[in-house]
PDB file of C-alpha atoms in Angstrom:
ATOM      1  CA  UNK A   1       0.000   0.000   0.000  1.00  0.00           C
ATOM      2  CA  UNK A   2       4.173   3.716  -1.550  1.00  0.00           C
ATOM      3  CA  UNK A   3       7.088   5.537  -3.469  1.00  0.00           C
ATOM      4  CA  UNK A   4      10.313   4.493  -1.678  1.00  0.00           C
ATOM      5  CA  UNK A   5      13.965   5.486  -1.922  1.00  0.00           C
ATOM      6  CA  UNK A   6      15.544   3.552  -4.734  1.00  0.00           C
ATOM      7  CA  UNK A   7      19.113   2.427  -4.190  1.00  0.00           C
ATOM      8  CA  UNK A   8      21.528   4.060  -6.675  1.00  0.00           C
ATOM      9  CA  UNK A   9      23.461   0.821  -7.079  1.00  0.00           C
ATOM     10  CA  UNK A  10      22.470  -2.727  -7.871  1.00  0.00           C
ATOM     11  CA  UNK A  11      23.490  -6.003  -6.321  1.00  0.00           C
ATOM     12  CA  UNK A  12      22.361  -9.547  -6.894  1.00  0.00           C
ATOM     13  CA  UNK A  13      19.702 -10.385  -4.326  1.00  0.00           C
ATOM     14  CA  UNK A  14      20.595 -14.053  -4.789  1.00  0.00           C
ATOM     15  CA  UNK A  15      24.193 -13.331  -3.797  1.00  0.00           C
ATOM     16  CA  UNK A  16      23.044 -11.292  -0.830  1.00  0.00           C
ATOM     17  CA  UNK A  17      20.923 -14.198   0.337  1.00  0.00           C
ATOM     18  CA  UNK A  18      23.838 -16.617  -0.007  1.00  0.00           C
ATOM     19  CA  UNK A  19      26.268 -14.565   2.025  1.00  0.00           C
ATOM     20  CA  UNK A  20      23.663 -13.433   4.532  1.00  0.00           C
ATOM     21  CA  UNK A  21      24.381  -9.746   4.001  1.00  0.00           C
ATOM     22  CA  UNK A  22      21.683  -7.165   4.752  1.00  0.00           C
ATOM     23  CA  UNK A  23      19.494  -6.223   1.820  1.00  0.00           C
ATOM     24  CA  UNK A  24      19.745  -2.835   0.147  1.00  0.00           C
ATOM     25  CA  UNK A  25      16.746  -0.574   0.691  1.00  0.00           C
ATOM     26  CA  UNK A  26      14.298  -2.573  -1.385  1.00  0.00           C
ATOM     27  CA  UNK A  27      11.442  -0.699  -2.195  1.00  0.00           C
ATOM     28  CA  UNK A  28      10.463   2.756  -1.993  1.00  0.00           C
ATOM     29  CA  UNK A  29      10.549   6.310  -1.178  1.00  0.00           C
ATOM     30  CA  UNK A  30      11.143   5.438   2.382  1.00  0.00           C
ATOM     31  CA  UNK A  31      12.641   3.331   5.055  1.00  0.00           C
ATOM     32  CA  UNK A  32       9.598   1.502   6.400  1.00  0.00           C
ATOM     33  CA  UNK A  33       6.494  -0.268   5.180  1.00  0.00           C
ATOM     34  CA  UNK A  34       3.408  -0.221   7.417  1.00  0.00           C
ATOM     35  CA  UNK A  35       1.496  -3.404   6.632  1.00  0.00           C
ATOM     36  CA  UNK A  36      -2.224  -2.954   7.352  1.00  0.00           C
ATOM     37  CA  UNK A  37      -5.177  -5.305   6.940  1.00  0.00           C
ATOM     38  CA  UNK A  38      -8.320  -4.324   8.820  1.00  0.00           C
ATOM     39  CA  UNK A  39     -11.122  -6.810   9.447  1.00  0.00           C
ATOM     40  CA  UNK A  40     -14.717  -5.674   9.300  1.00  0.00           C
ATOM     41  CA  UNK A  41     -18.140  -7.044  10.227  1.00  0.00           C
ATOM     42  CA  UNK A  42     -21.401  -6.562   8.325  1.00  0.00           C
ATOM     43  CA  UNK A  43     -23.426  -3.826   9.989  1.00  0.00           C
ATOM     44  CA  UNK A  44     -26.820  -3.613   8.304  1.00  0.00           C
ATOM     45  CA  UNK A  45     -27.828  -0.466   6.457  1.00  0.00           C
ATOM     46  CA  UNK A  46     -24.682   1.373   7.544  1.00  0.00           C
ATOM     47  CA  UNK A  47     -22.408  -1.044   5.696  1.00  0.00           C
ATOM     48  CA  UNK A  48     -19.493  -2.514   7.628  1.00  0.00           C
ATOM     49  CA  UNK A  49     -17.551  -1.746  10.772  1.00  0.00           C
ATOM     50  CA  UNK A  50     -13.877  -2.365  11.505  1.00  0.00           C
ATOM     51  CA  UNK A  51     -13.423  -4.885  14.332  1.00  0.00           C
ATOM     52  CA  UNK A  52      -9.671  -5.605  14.087  1.00  0.00           C
ATOM     53  CA  UNK A  53      -6.843  -3.156  13.415  1.00  0.00           C
ATOM     54  CA  UNK A  54      -3.363  -4.703  12.964  1.00  0.00           C
ATOM     55  CA  UNK A  55      -0.254  -2.968  11.586  1.00  0.00           C
ATOM     56  CA  UNK A  56       3.242  -4.381  11.142  1.00  0.00           C
ATOM     57  CA  UNK A  57       6.278  -2.101  10.942  1.00  0.00           C
ATOM     58  CA  UNK A  58       8.445  -3.643   8.206  1.00  0.00           C
ATOM     59  CA  UNK A  59      12.037  -2.491   7.762  1.00  0.00           C
ATOM     60  CA  UNK A  60      12.550  -1.408   4.140  1.00  0.00           C
ATOM     61  CA  UNK A  61      16.165  -2.592   4.136  1.00  0.00           C
ATOM     62  CA  UNK A  62      15.993  -5.969   5.852  1.00  0.00           C
ATOM     63  CA  UNK A  63      12.286  -6.640   5.143  1.00  0.00           C
ATOM     64  CA  UNK A  64      11.970  -7.906   8.721  1.00  0.00           C
ATOM     65  CA  UNK A  65       9.126  -7.056  11.099  1.00  0.00           C
ATOM     66  CA  UNK A  66      10.342  -4.652  13.781  1.00  0.00           C
ATOM     67  CA  UNK A  67       7.153  -3.855  15.665  1.00  0.00           C
ATOM     68  CA  UNK A  68       3.470  -4.823  15.809  1.00  0.00           C
ATOM     69  CA  UNK A  69       0.332  -2.843  16.565  1.00  0.00           C
ATOM     70  CA  UNK A  70      -2.747  -5.006  17.091  1.00  0.00           C
ATOM     71  CA  UNK A  71      -6.077  -4.094  18.654  1.00  0.00           C
ATOM     72  CA  UNK A  72      -9.659  -5.281  18.412  1.00  0.00           C
ATOM     73  CA  UNK A  73     -12.375  -2.663  17.994  1.00  0.00           C
ATOM     74  CA  UNK A  74     -15.799  -2.501  19.634  1.00  0.00           C
ATOM     75  CA  UNK A  75     -18.443  -2.188  16.880  1.00  0.00           C
ATOM     76  CA  UNK A  76     -21.030   0.453  17.729  1.00  0.00           C
ATOM     77  CA  UNK A  77     -23.730   0.256  15.034  1.00  0.00           C
ATOM     78  CA  UNK A  78     -24.268  -3.478  15.417  1.00  0.00           C
ATOM     79  CA  UNK A  79     -22.343  -4.507  18.538  1.00  0.00           C
ATOM     80  CA  UNK A  80     -23.293  -8.197  18.207  1.00  0.00           C
ATOM     81  CA  UNK A  81     -21.117 -10.191  15.815  1.00  0.00           C
ATOM     82  CA  UNK A  82     -22.923 -12.505  13.441  1.00  0.00           C
ATOM     83  CA  UNK A  83     -22.123 -16.244  13.271  1.00  0.00           C
ATOM     84  CA  UNK A  84     -20.915 -15.636   9.706  1.00  0.00           C
ATOM     85  CA  UNK A  85     -18.431 -13.013  10.880  1.00  0.00           C
ATOM     86  CA  UNK A  86     -17.045 -15.298  13.580  1.00  0.00           C
ATOM     87  CA  UNK A  87     -16.778 -18.214  11.156  1.00  0.00           C
ATOM     88  CA  UNK A  88     -14.995 -16.055   8.578  1.00  0.00           C
ATOM     89  CA  UNK A  89     -12.558 -14.186  10.834  1.00  0.00           C
ATOM     90  CA  UNK A  90     -12.246 -16.349  13.948  1.00  0.00           C
ATOM     91  CA  UNK A  91     -13.158 -13.288  16.034  1.00  0.00           C
ATOM     92  CA  UNK A  92     -15.670 -14.120  18.781  1.00  0.00           C
ATOM     93  CA  UNK A  93     -17.897 -11.737  20.732  1.00  0.00           C
ATOM     94  CA  UNK A  94     -15.680 -11.769  23.821  1.00  0.00           C
ATOM     95  CA  UNK A  95     -12.753 -10.466  21.739  1.00  0.00           C
ATOM     96  CA  UNK A  96     -14.551  -7.201  20.883  1.00  0.00           C
ATOM     97  CA  UNK A  97     -16.725  -6.633  23.953  1.00  0.00           C
ATOM     98  CA  UNK A  98     -15.287  -3.827  26.058  1.00  0.00           C
ATOM     99  CA  UNK A  99     -12.596  -3.018  23.500  1.00  0.00           C
ATOM    100  CA  UNK A 100     -11.793   0.584  22.485  1.00  0.00           C
ATOM    101  CA  UNK A 101     -13.907   2.401  19.915  1.00  0.00           C
ATOM    102  CA  UNK A 102     -12.491   3.110  16.462  1.00  0.00           C
ATOM    103  CA  UNK A 103     -11.741   6.690  17.544  1.00  0.00           C
ATOM    104  CA  UNK A 104      -9.705   5.420  20.506  1.00  0.00           C
ATOM    105  CA  UNK A 105      -7.900   2.842  18.379  1.00  0.00           C
ATOM    106  CA  UNK A 106      -6.931   5.483  15.805  1.00  0.00           C
ATOM    107  CA  UNK A 107      -5.572   7.650  18.623  1.00  0.00           C
ATOM    108  CA  UNK A 108      -3.465   4.695  19.792  1.00  0.00           C
ATOM    109  CA  UNK A 109      -2.268   4.063  16.235  1.00  0.00           C
ATOM    110  CA  UNK A 110      -0.995   7.639  16.187  1.00  0.00           C
ATOM    111  CA  UNK A 111       0.724   7.158  19.561  1.00  0.00           C
ATOM    112  CA  UNK A 112       2.322   3.893  18.399  1.00  0.00           C
ATOM    113  CA  UNK A 113       3.558   5.469  15.153  1.00  0.00           C
ATOM    114  CA  UNK A 114       5.066   8.364  17.105  1.00  0.00           C
ATOM    115  CA  UNK A 115       6.786   5.940  19.495  1.00  0.00           C
ATOM    116  CA  UNK A 116       8.187   3.972  16.547  1.00  0.00           C
ATOM    117  CA  UNK A 117       9.529   7.129  14.885  1.00  0.00           C
ATOM    118  CA  UNK A 118       7.147   6.798  11.946  1.00  0.00           C
ATOM    119  CA  UNK A 119       5.882  10.371  12.307  1.00  0.00           C
ATOM    120  CA  UNK A 120       9.392  11.830  12.103  1.00  0.00           C
ATOM    121  CA  UNK A 121       9.514  13.873   8.855  1.00  0.00           C
ATOM    122  CA  UNK A 122      12.988  12.457   8.196  1.00  0.00           C
ATOM    123  CA  UNK A 123      11.665   8.883   8.266  1.00  0.00           C
ATOM    124  CA  UNK A 124       9.860   7.811   5.119  1.00  0.00           C
ATOM    125  CA  UNK A 125       7.158   5.156   5.314  1.00  0.00           C
ATOM    126  CA  UNK A 126       4.012   4.031   3.536  1.00  0.00           C
ATOM    127  CA  UNK A 127       1.118   1.679   4.192  1.00  0.00           C
ATOM    128  CA  UNK A 128       0.760  -1.611   2.337  1.00  0.00           C
ATOM    129  CA  UNK A 129      -2.562  -3.421   2.036  1.00  0.00           C
ATOM    130  CA  UNK A 130      -3.962  -6.348   0.061  1.00  0.00           C
ATOM    131  CA  UNK A 131      -6.173  -4.292  -2.227  1.00  0.00           C
ATOM    132  CA  UNK A 132      -7.430  -0.710  -2.154  1.00  0.00           C
ATOM    133  CA  UNK A 133     -10.512  -1.421  -0.022  1.00  0.00           C
ATOM    134  CA  UNK A 134      -9.080  -0.815   3.456  1.00  0.00           C
ATOM    135  CA  UNK A 135      -7.773   2.716   2.923  1.00  0.00           C
ATOM    136  CA  UNK A 136      -9.792   3.868  -0.087  1.00  0.00           C
ATOM    137  CA  UNK A 137     -13.245   2.739   1.053  1.00  0.00           C
ATOM    138  CA  UNK A 138     -13.507   1.092   4.472  1.00  0.00           C
ATOM    139  CA  UNK A 139     -11.586   3.413   6.802  1.00  0.00           C
ATOM    140  CA  UNK A 140     -12.624   6.758   5.230  1.00  0.00           C
ATOM    141  CA  UNK A 141     -16.220   5.548   4.948  1.00  0.00           C
ATOM    142  CA  UNK A 142     -16.489   4.566   8.594  1.00  0.00           C
ATOM    143  CA  UNK A 143     -14.696   7.708   9.719  1.00  0.00           C
ATOM    144  CA  UNK A 144     -17.117   9.823   7.706  1.00  0.00           C
ATOM    145  CA  UNK A 145     -20.106   8.054   9.272  1.00  0.00           C
ATOM    146  CA  UNK A 146     -18.696   8.502  12.791  1.00  0.00           C
ATOM    147  CA  UNK A 147     -17.560  12.092  12.166  1.00  0.00           C
ATOM    148  CA  UNK A 148     -13.870  11.278  12.608  1.00  0.00           C
ATOM    149  CA  UNK A 149     -10.949  12.830  10.694  1.00  0.00           C
ATOM    150  CA  UNK A 150      -8.712  10.622   8.559  1.00  0.00           C
ATOM    151  CA  UNK A 151      -5.007  11.238   9.162  1.00  0.00           C
ATOM    152  CA  UNK A 152      -2.987  12.157   6.084  1.00  0.00           C
ATOM    153  CA  UNK A 153      -0.713   9.127   6.505  1.00  0.00           C
ATOM    154  CA  UNK A 154      -3.691   6.872   5.675  1.00  0.00           C
ATOM    155  CA  UNK A 155      -4.112   8.570   2.290  1.00  0.00           C
ATOM    156  CA  UNK A 156      -1.236   6.934   0.414  1.00  0.00           C
ATOM    157  CA  UNK A 157      -0.480   3.260   0.146  1.00  0.00           C
ATOM    158  CA  UNK A 158       0.750   0.343  -1.927  1.00  0.00           C
ATOM    159  CA  UNK A 159      -1.805  -2.176  -3.117  1.00  0.00           C
ATOM    160  CA  UNK A 160       0.053  -5.490  -2.851  1.00  0.00           C
ATOM    161  CA  UNK A 161      -2.160  -7.056  -5.518  1.00  0.00           C
ATOM    162  CA  UNK A 162      -0.984  -4.444  -8.026  1.00  0.00           C
ATOM    163  CA  UNK A 163       2.650  -4.816  -6.941  1.00  0.00           C
ATOM    164  CA  UNK A 164       2.421  -8.595  -7.312  1.00  0.00           C
ATOM    165  CA  UNK A 165       0.839  -8.295 -10.766  1.00  0.00           C
ATOM    166  CA  UNK A 166       3.637  -5.943 -11.884  1.00  0.00           C
ATOM    167  CA  UNK A 167       6.256  -8.376 -10.581  1.00  0.00           C
ATOM    168  CA  UNK A 168       4.698 -11.662 -11.705  1.00  0.00           C
ATOM    169  CA  UNK A 169       2.688 -10.669 -14.771  1.00  0.00           C
ATOM    170  CA  UNK A 170      -0.653 -12.031 -13.530  1.00  0.00           C
ATOM    171  CA  UNK A 171      -3.474 -10.768 -11.315  1.00  0.00           C
ATOM    172  CA  UNK A 172      -4.017 -12.616  -8.002  1.00  0.00           C
ATOM    173  CA  UNK A 173      -7.802 -13.126  -8.193  1.00  0.00           C
ATOM    174  CA  UNK A 174      -7.910 -14.855  -4.820  1.00  0.00           C
ATOM    175  CA  UNK A 175      -5.638 -12.351  -3.100  1.00  0.00           C
ATOM    176  CA  UNK A 176      -3.146 -13.690  -0.586  1.00  0.00           C
ATOM    177  CA  UNK A 177      -3.914 -17.330  -1.381  1.00  0.00           C
ATOM    178  CA  UNK A 178      -2.984 -16.844  -5.052  1.00  0.00           C
ATOM    179  CA  UNK A 179       0.100 -14.779  -4.201  1.00  0.00           C
ATOM    180  CA  UNK A 180       1.389 -17.379  -1.755  1.00  0.00           C
ATOM    181  CA  UNK A 181       0.750 -20.125  -4.303  1.00  0.00           C
ATOM    182  CA  UNK A 182       2.442 -18.173  -7.105  1.00  0.00           C
ATOM    183  CA  UNK A 183       5.544 -17.666  -4.941  1.00  0.00           C
ATOM    184  CA  UNK A 184       5.491 -21.217  -3.496  1.00  0.00           C
ATOM    185  CA  UNK A 185       4.968 -19.868   0.015  1.00  0.00           C
ATOM    186  CA  UNK A 186       3.156 -21.566   2.871  1.00  0.00           C
ATOM    187  CA  UNK A 187       0.119 -19.605   4.057  1.00  0.00           C
ATOM    188  CA  UNK A 188       0.648 -18.266   7.570  1.00  0.00           C
ATOM    189  CA  UNK A 189      -2.146 -18.679  10.099  1.00  0.00           C
ATOM    190  CA  UNK A 190      -5.862 -18.350   9.385  1.00  0.00           C
ATOM    191  CA  UNK A 191      -7.293 -16.745   6.218  1.00  0.00           C
ATOM    192  CA  UNK A 192      -9.264 -13.554   7.018  1.00  0.00           C
ATOM    193  CA  UNK A 193      -7.506 -13.050  10.345  1.00  0.00           C
ATOM    194  CA  UNK A 194      -6.256  -9.469  10.191  1.00  0.00           C
ATOM    195  CA  UNK A 195      -2.977 -10.057  11.997  1.00  0.00           C
ATOM    196  CA  UNK A 196      -2.276 -13.272  10.072  1.00  0.00           C
ATOM    197  CA  UNK A 197      -3.065 -11.538   6.774  1.00  0.00           C
ATOM    198  CA  UNK A 198      -0.503  -8.864   7.708  1.00  0.00           C
ATOM    199  CA  UNK A 199       2.126 -11.556   8.302  1.00  0.00           C
ATOM    200  CA  UNK A 200       1.377 -13.081   4.903  1.00  0.00           C
ATOM    201  CA  UNK A 201       1.638  -9.668   3.224  1.00  0.00           C
ATOM    202  CA  UNK A 202       5.028  -9.097   4.873  1.00  0.00           C
ATOM    203  CA  UNK A 203       6.251 -12.538   3.778  1.00  0.00           C
ATOM    204  CA  UNK A 204       5.121 -11.968   0.185  1.00  0.00           C
ATOM    205  CA  UNK A 205       6.805  -8.556   0.128  1.00  0.00           C
ATOM    206  CA  UNK A 206      10.052 -10.014   1.433  1.00  0.00           C
ATOM    207  CA  UNK A 207       9.996 -12.723  -1.240  1.00  0.00           C
ATOM    208  CA  UNK A 208       9.344 -10.221  -4.037  1.00  0.00           C
ATOM    209  CA  UNK A 209      12.063  -7.931  -2.686  1.00  0.00           C
ATOM    210  CA  UNK A 210      14.608 -10.754  -2.675  1.00  0.00           C
ATOM    211  CA  UNK A 211      13.752 -11.259  -6.339  1.00  0.00           C
ATOM    212  CA  UNK A 212      14.691  -7.643  -6.975  1.00  0.00           C
ATOM    213  CA  UNK A 213      11.247  -6.051  -7.142  1.00  0.00           C
ATOM    214  CA  UNK A 214      11.086  -2.374  -6.130  1.00  0.00           C
ATOM    215  CA  UNK A 215       7.833  -1.313  -4.507  1.00  0.00           C
ATOM    216  CA  UNK A 216       6.197   1.977  -5.441  1.00  0.00           C
ATOM    217  CA  UNK A 217       3.083   3.796  -4.323  1.00  0.00           C
ATOM    218  CA  UNK A 218       0.014   2.652  -6.231  1.00  0.00           C
ATOM    219  CA  UNK A 219      -2.696   4.883  -4.726  1.00  0.00           C
ATOM    220  CA  UNK A 220      -3.666   8.108  -6.413  1.00  0.00           C
ATOM    221  CA  UNK A 221      -3.688  11.392  -4.481  1.00  0.00           C
ATOM    222  CA  UNK A 222      -6.979  12.125  -2.688  1.00  0.00           C
TER     223      UNK A 222
END
Protein backbone atom coordinates (compact mmCIF):
# COMPACT_ATOMS: atom_id res chain seq x y z
CA UNK A 1 0.00 0.00 0.00
CA UNK A 2 4.17 3.72 -1.55
CA UNK A 3 7.09 5.54 -3.47
CA UNK A 4 10.31 4.49 -1.68
CA UNK A 5 13.97 5.49 -1.92
CA UNK A 6 15.54 3.55 -4.73
CA UNK A 7 19.11 2.43 -4.19
CA UNK A 8 21.53 4.06 -6.68
CA UNK A 9 23.46 0.82 -7.08
CA UNK A 10 22.47 -2.73 -7.87
CA UNK A 11 23.49 -6.00 -6.32
CA UNK A 12 22.36 -9.55 -6.89
CA UNK A 13 19.70 -10.39 -4.33
CA UNK A 14 20.60 -14.05 -4.79
CA UNK A 15 24.19 -13.33 -3.80
CA UNK A 16 23.04 -11.29 -0.83
CA UNK A 17 20.92 -14.20 0.34
CA UNK A 18 23.84 -16.62 -0.01
CA UNK A 19 26.27 -14.56 2.03
CA UNK A 20 23.66 -13.43 4.53
CA UNK A 21 24.38 -9.75 4.00
CA UNK A 22 21.68 -7.17 4.75
CA UNK A 23 19.49 -6.22 1.82
CA UNK A 24 19.74 -2.84 0.15
CA UNK A 25 16.75 -0.57 0.69
CA UNK A 26 14.30 -2.57 -1.39
CA UNK A 27 11.44 -0.70 -2.19
CA UNK A 28 10.46 2.76 -1.99
CA UNK A 29 10.55 6.31 -1.18
CA UNK A 30 11.14 5.44 2.38
CA UNK A 31 12.64 3.33 5.06
CA UNK A 32 9.60 1.50 6.40
CA UNK A 33 6.49 -0.27 5.18
CA UNK A 34 3.41 -0.22 7.42
CA UNK A 35 1.50 -3.40 6.63
CA UNK A 36 -2.22 -2.95 7.35
CA UNK A 37 -5.18 -5.31 6.94
CA UNK A 38 -8.32 -4.32 8.82
CA UNK A 39 -11.12 -6.81 9.45
CA UNK A 40 -14.72 -5.67 9.30
CA UNK A 41 -18.14 -7.04 10.23
CA UNK A 42 -21.40 -6.56 8.32
CA UNK A 43 -23.43 -3.83 9.99
CA UNK A 44 -26.82 -3.61 8.30
CA UNK A 45 -27.83 -0.47 6.46
CA UNK A 46 -24.68 1.37 7.54
CA UNK A 47 -22.41 -1.04 5.70
CA UNK A 48 -19.49 -2.51 7.63
CA UNK A 49 -17.55 -1.75 10.77
CA UNK A 50 -13.88 -2.37 11.50
CA UNK A 51 -13.42 -4.89 14.33
CA UNK A 52 -9.67 -5.61 14.09
CA UNK A 53 -6.84 -3.16 13.42
CA UNK A 54 -3.36 -4.70 12.96
CA UNK A 55 -0.25 -2.97 11.59
CA UNK A 56 3.24 -4.38 11.14
CA UNK A 57 6.28 -2.10 10.94
CA UNK A 58 8.44 -3.64 8.21
CA UNK A 59 12.04 -2.49 7.76
CA UNK A 60 12.55 -1.41 4.14
CA UNK A 61 16.17 -2.59 4.14
CA UNK A 62 15.99 -5.97 5.85
CA UNK A 63 12.29 -6.64 5.14
CA UNK A 64 11.97 -7.91 8.72
CA UNK A 65 9.13 -7.06 11.10
CA UNK A 66 10.34 -4.65 13.78
CA UNK A 67 7.15 -3.86 15.67
CA UNK A 68 3.47 -4.82 15.81
CA UNK A 69 0.33 -2.84 16.57
CA UNK A 70 -2.75 -5.01 17.09
CA UNK A 71 -6.08 -4.09 18.65
CA UNK A 72 -9.66 -5.28 18.41
CA UNK A 73 -12.37 -2.66 17.99
CA UNK A 74 -15.80 -2.50 19.63
CA UNK A 75 -18.44 -2.19 16.88
CA UNK A 76 -21.03 0.45 17.73
CA UNK A 77 -23.73 0.26 15.03
CA UNK A 78 -24.27 -3.48 15.42
CA UNK A 79 -22.34 -4.51 18.54
CA UNK A 80 -23.29 -8.20 18.21
CA UNK A 81 -21.12 -10.19 15.82
CA UNK A 82 -22.92 -12.50 13.44
CA UNK A 83 -22.12 -16.24 13.27
CA UNK A 84 -20.91 -15.64 9.71
CA UNK A 85 -18.43 -13.01 10.88
CA UNK A 86 -17.04 -15.30 13.58
CA UNK A 87 -16.78 -18.21 11.16
CA UNK A 88 -15.00 -16.06 8.58
CA UNK A 89 -12.56 -14.19 10.83
CA UNK A 90 -12.25 -16.35 13.95
CA UNK A 91 -13.16 -13.29 16.03
CA UNK A 92 -15.67 -14.12 18.78
CA UNK A 93 -17.90 -11.74 20.73
CA UNK A 94 -15.68 -11.77 23.82
CA UNK A 95 -12.75 -10.47 21.74
CA UNK A 96 -14.55 -7.20 20.88
CA UNK A 97 -16.72 -6.63 23.95
CA UNK A 98 -15.29 -3.83 26.06
CA UNK A 99 -12.60 -3.02 23.50
CA UNK A 100 -11.79 0.58 22.48
CA UNK A 101 -13.91 2.40 19.91
CA UNK A 102 -12.49 3.11 16.46
CA UNK A 103 -11.74 6.69 17.54
CA UNK A 104 -9.70 5.42 20.51
CA UNK A 105 -7.90 2.84 18.38
CA UNK A 106 -6.93 5.48 15.81
CA UNK A 107 -5.57 7.65 18.62
CA UNK A 108 -3.46 4.69 19.79
CA UNK A 109 -2.27 4.06 16.23
CA UNK A 110 -0.99 7.64 16.19
CA UNK A 111 0.72 7.16 19.56
CA UNK A 112 2.32 3.89 18.40
CA UNK A 113 3.56 5.47 15.15
CA UNK A 114 5.07 8.36 17.10
CA UNK A 115 6.79 5.94 19.50
CA UNK A 116 8.19 3.97 16.55
CA UNK A 117 9.53 7.13 14.88
CA UNK A 118 7.15 6.80 11.95
CA UNK A 119 5.88 10.37 12.31
CA UNK A 120 9.39 11.83 12.10
CA UNK A 121 9.51 13.87 8.86
CA UNK A 122 12.99 12.46 8.20
CA UNK A 123 11.66 8.88 8.27
CA UNK A 124 9.86 7.81 5.12
CA UNK A 125 7.16 5.16 5.31
CA UNK A 126 4.01 4.03 3.54
CA UNK A 127 1.12 1.68 4.19
CA UNK A 128 0.76 -1.61 2.34
CA UNK A 129 -2.56 -3.42 2.04
CA UNK A 130 -3.96 -6.35 0.06
CA UNK A 131 -6.17 -4.29 -2.23
CA UNK A 132 -7.43 -0.71 -2.15
CA UNK A 133 -10.51 -1.42 -0.02
CA UNK A 134 -9.08 -0.81 3.46
CA UNK A 135 -7.77 2.72 2.92
CA UNK A 136 -9.79 3.87 -0.09
CA UNK A 137 -13.25 2.74 1.05
CA UNK A 138 -13.51 1.09 4.47
CA UNK A 139 -11.59 3.41 6.80
CA UNK A 140 -12.62 6.76 5.23
CA UNK A 141 -16.22 5.55 4.95
CA UNK A 142 -16.49 4.57 8.59
CA UNK A 143 -14.70 7.71 9.72
CA UNK A 144 -17.12 9.82 7.71
CA UNK A 145 -20.11 8.05 9.27
CA UNK A 146 -18.70 8.50 12.79
CA UNK A 147 -17.56 12.09 12.17
CA UNK A 148 -13.87 11.28 12.61
CA UNK A 149 -10.95 12.83 10.69
CA UNK A 150 -8.71 10.62 8.56
CA UNK A 151 -5.01 11.24 9.16
CA UNK A 152 -2.99 12.16 6.08
CA UNK A 153 -0.71 9.13 6.51
CA UNK A 154 -3.69 6.87 5.67
CA UNK A 155 -4.11 8.57 2.29
CA UNK A 156 -1.24 6.93 0.41
CA UNK A 157 -0.48 3.26 0.15
CA UNK A 158 0.75 0.34 -1.93
CA UNK A 159 -1.81 -2.18 -3.12
CA UNK A 160 0.05 -5.49 -2.85
CA UNK A 161 -2.16 -7.06 -5.52
CA UNK A 162 -0.98 -4.44 -8.03
CA UNK A 163 2.65 -4.82 -6.94
CA UNK A 164 2.42 -8.60 -7.31
CA UNK A 165 0.84 -8.29 -10.77
CA UNK A 166 3.64 -5.94 -11.88
CA UNK A 167 6.26 -8.38 -10.58
CA UNK A 168 4.70 -11.66 -11.70
CA UNK A 169 2.69 -10.67 -14.77
CA UNK A 170 -0.65 -12.03 -13.53
CA UNK A 171 -3.47 -10.77 -11.32
CA UNK A 172 -4.02 -12.62 -8.00
CA UNK A 173 -7.80 -13.13 -8.19
CA UNK A 174 -7.91 -14.86 -4.82
CA UNK A 175 -5.64 -12.35 -3.10
CA UNK A 176 -3.15 -13.69 -0.59
CA UNK A 177 -3.91 -17.33 -1.38
CA UNK A 178 -2.98 -16.84 -5.05
CA UNK A 179 0.10 -14.78 -4.20
CA UNK A 180 1.39 -17.38 -1.75
CA UNK A 181 0.75 -20.12 -4.30
CA UNK A 182 2.44 -18.17 -7.10
CA UNK A 183 5.54 -17.67 -4.94
CA UNK A 184 5.49 -21.22 -3.50
CA UNK A 185 4.97 -19.87 0.01
CA UNK A 186 3.16 -21.57 2.87
CA UNK A 187 0.12 -19.60 4.06
CA UNK A 188 0.65 -18.27 7.57
CA UNK A 189 -2.15 -18.68 10.10
CA UNK A 190 -5.86 -18.35 9.39
CA UNK A 191 -7.29 -16.74 6.22
CA UNK A 192 -9.26 -13.55 7.02
CA UNK A 193 -7.51 -13.05 10.34
CA UNK A 194 -6.26 -9.47 10.19
CA UNK A 195 -2.98 -10.06 12.00
CA UNK A 196 -2.28 -13.27 10.07
CA UNK A 197 -3.07 -11.54 6.77
CA UNK A 198 -0.50 -8.86 7.71
CA UNK A 199 2.13 -11.56 8.30
CA UNK A 200 1.38 -13.08 4.90
CA UNK A 201 1.64 -9.67 3.22
CA UNK A 202 5.03 -9.10 4.87
CA UNK A 203 6.25 -12.54 3.78
CA UNK A 204 5.12 -11.97 0.18
CA UNK A 205 6.80 -8.56 0.13
CA UNK A 206 10.05 -10.01 1.43
CA UNK A 207 10.00 -12.72 -1.24
CA UNK A 208 9.34 -10.22 -4.04
CA UNK A 209 12.06 -7.93 -2.69
CA UNK A 210 14.61 -10.75 -2.68
CA UNK A 211 13.75 -11.26 -6.34
CA UNK A 212 14.69 -7.64 -6.97
CA UNK A 213 11.25 -6.05 -7.14
CA UNK A 214 11.09 -2.37 -6.13
CA UNK A 215 7.83 -1.31 -4.51
CA UNK A 216 6.20 1.98 -5.44
CA UNK A 217 3.08 3.80 -4.32
CA UNK A 218 0.01 2.65 -6.23
CA UNK A 219 -2.70 4.88 -4.73
CA UNK A 220 -3.67 8.11 -6.41
CA UNK A 221 -3.69 11.39 -4.48
CA UNK A 222 -6.98 12.12 -2.69
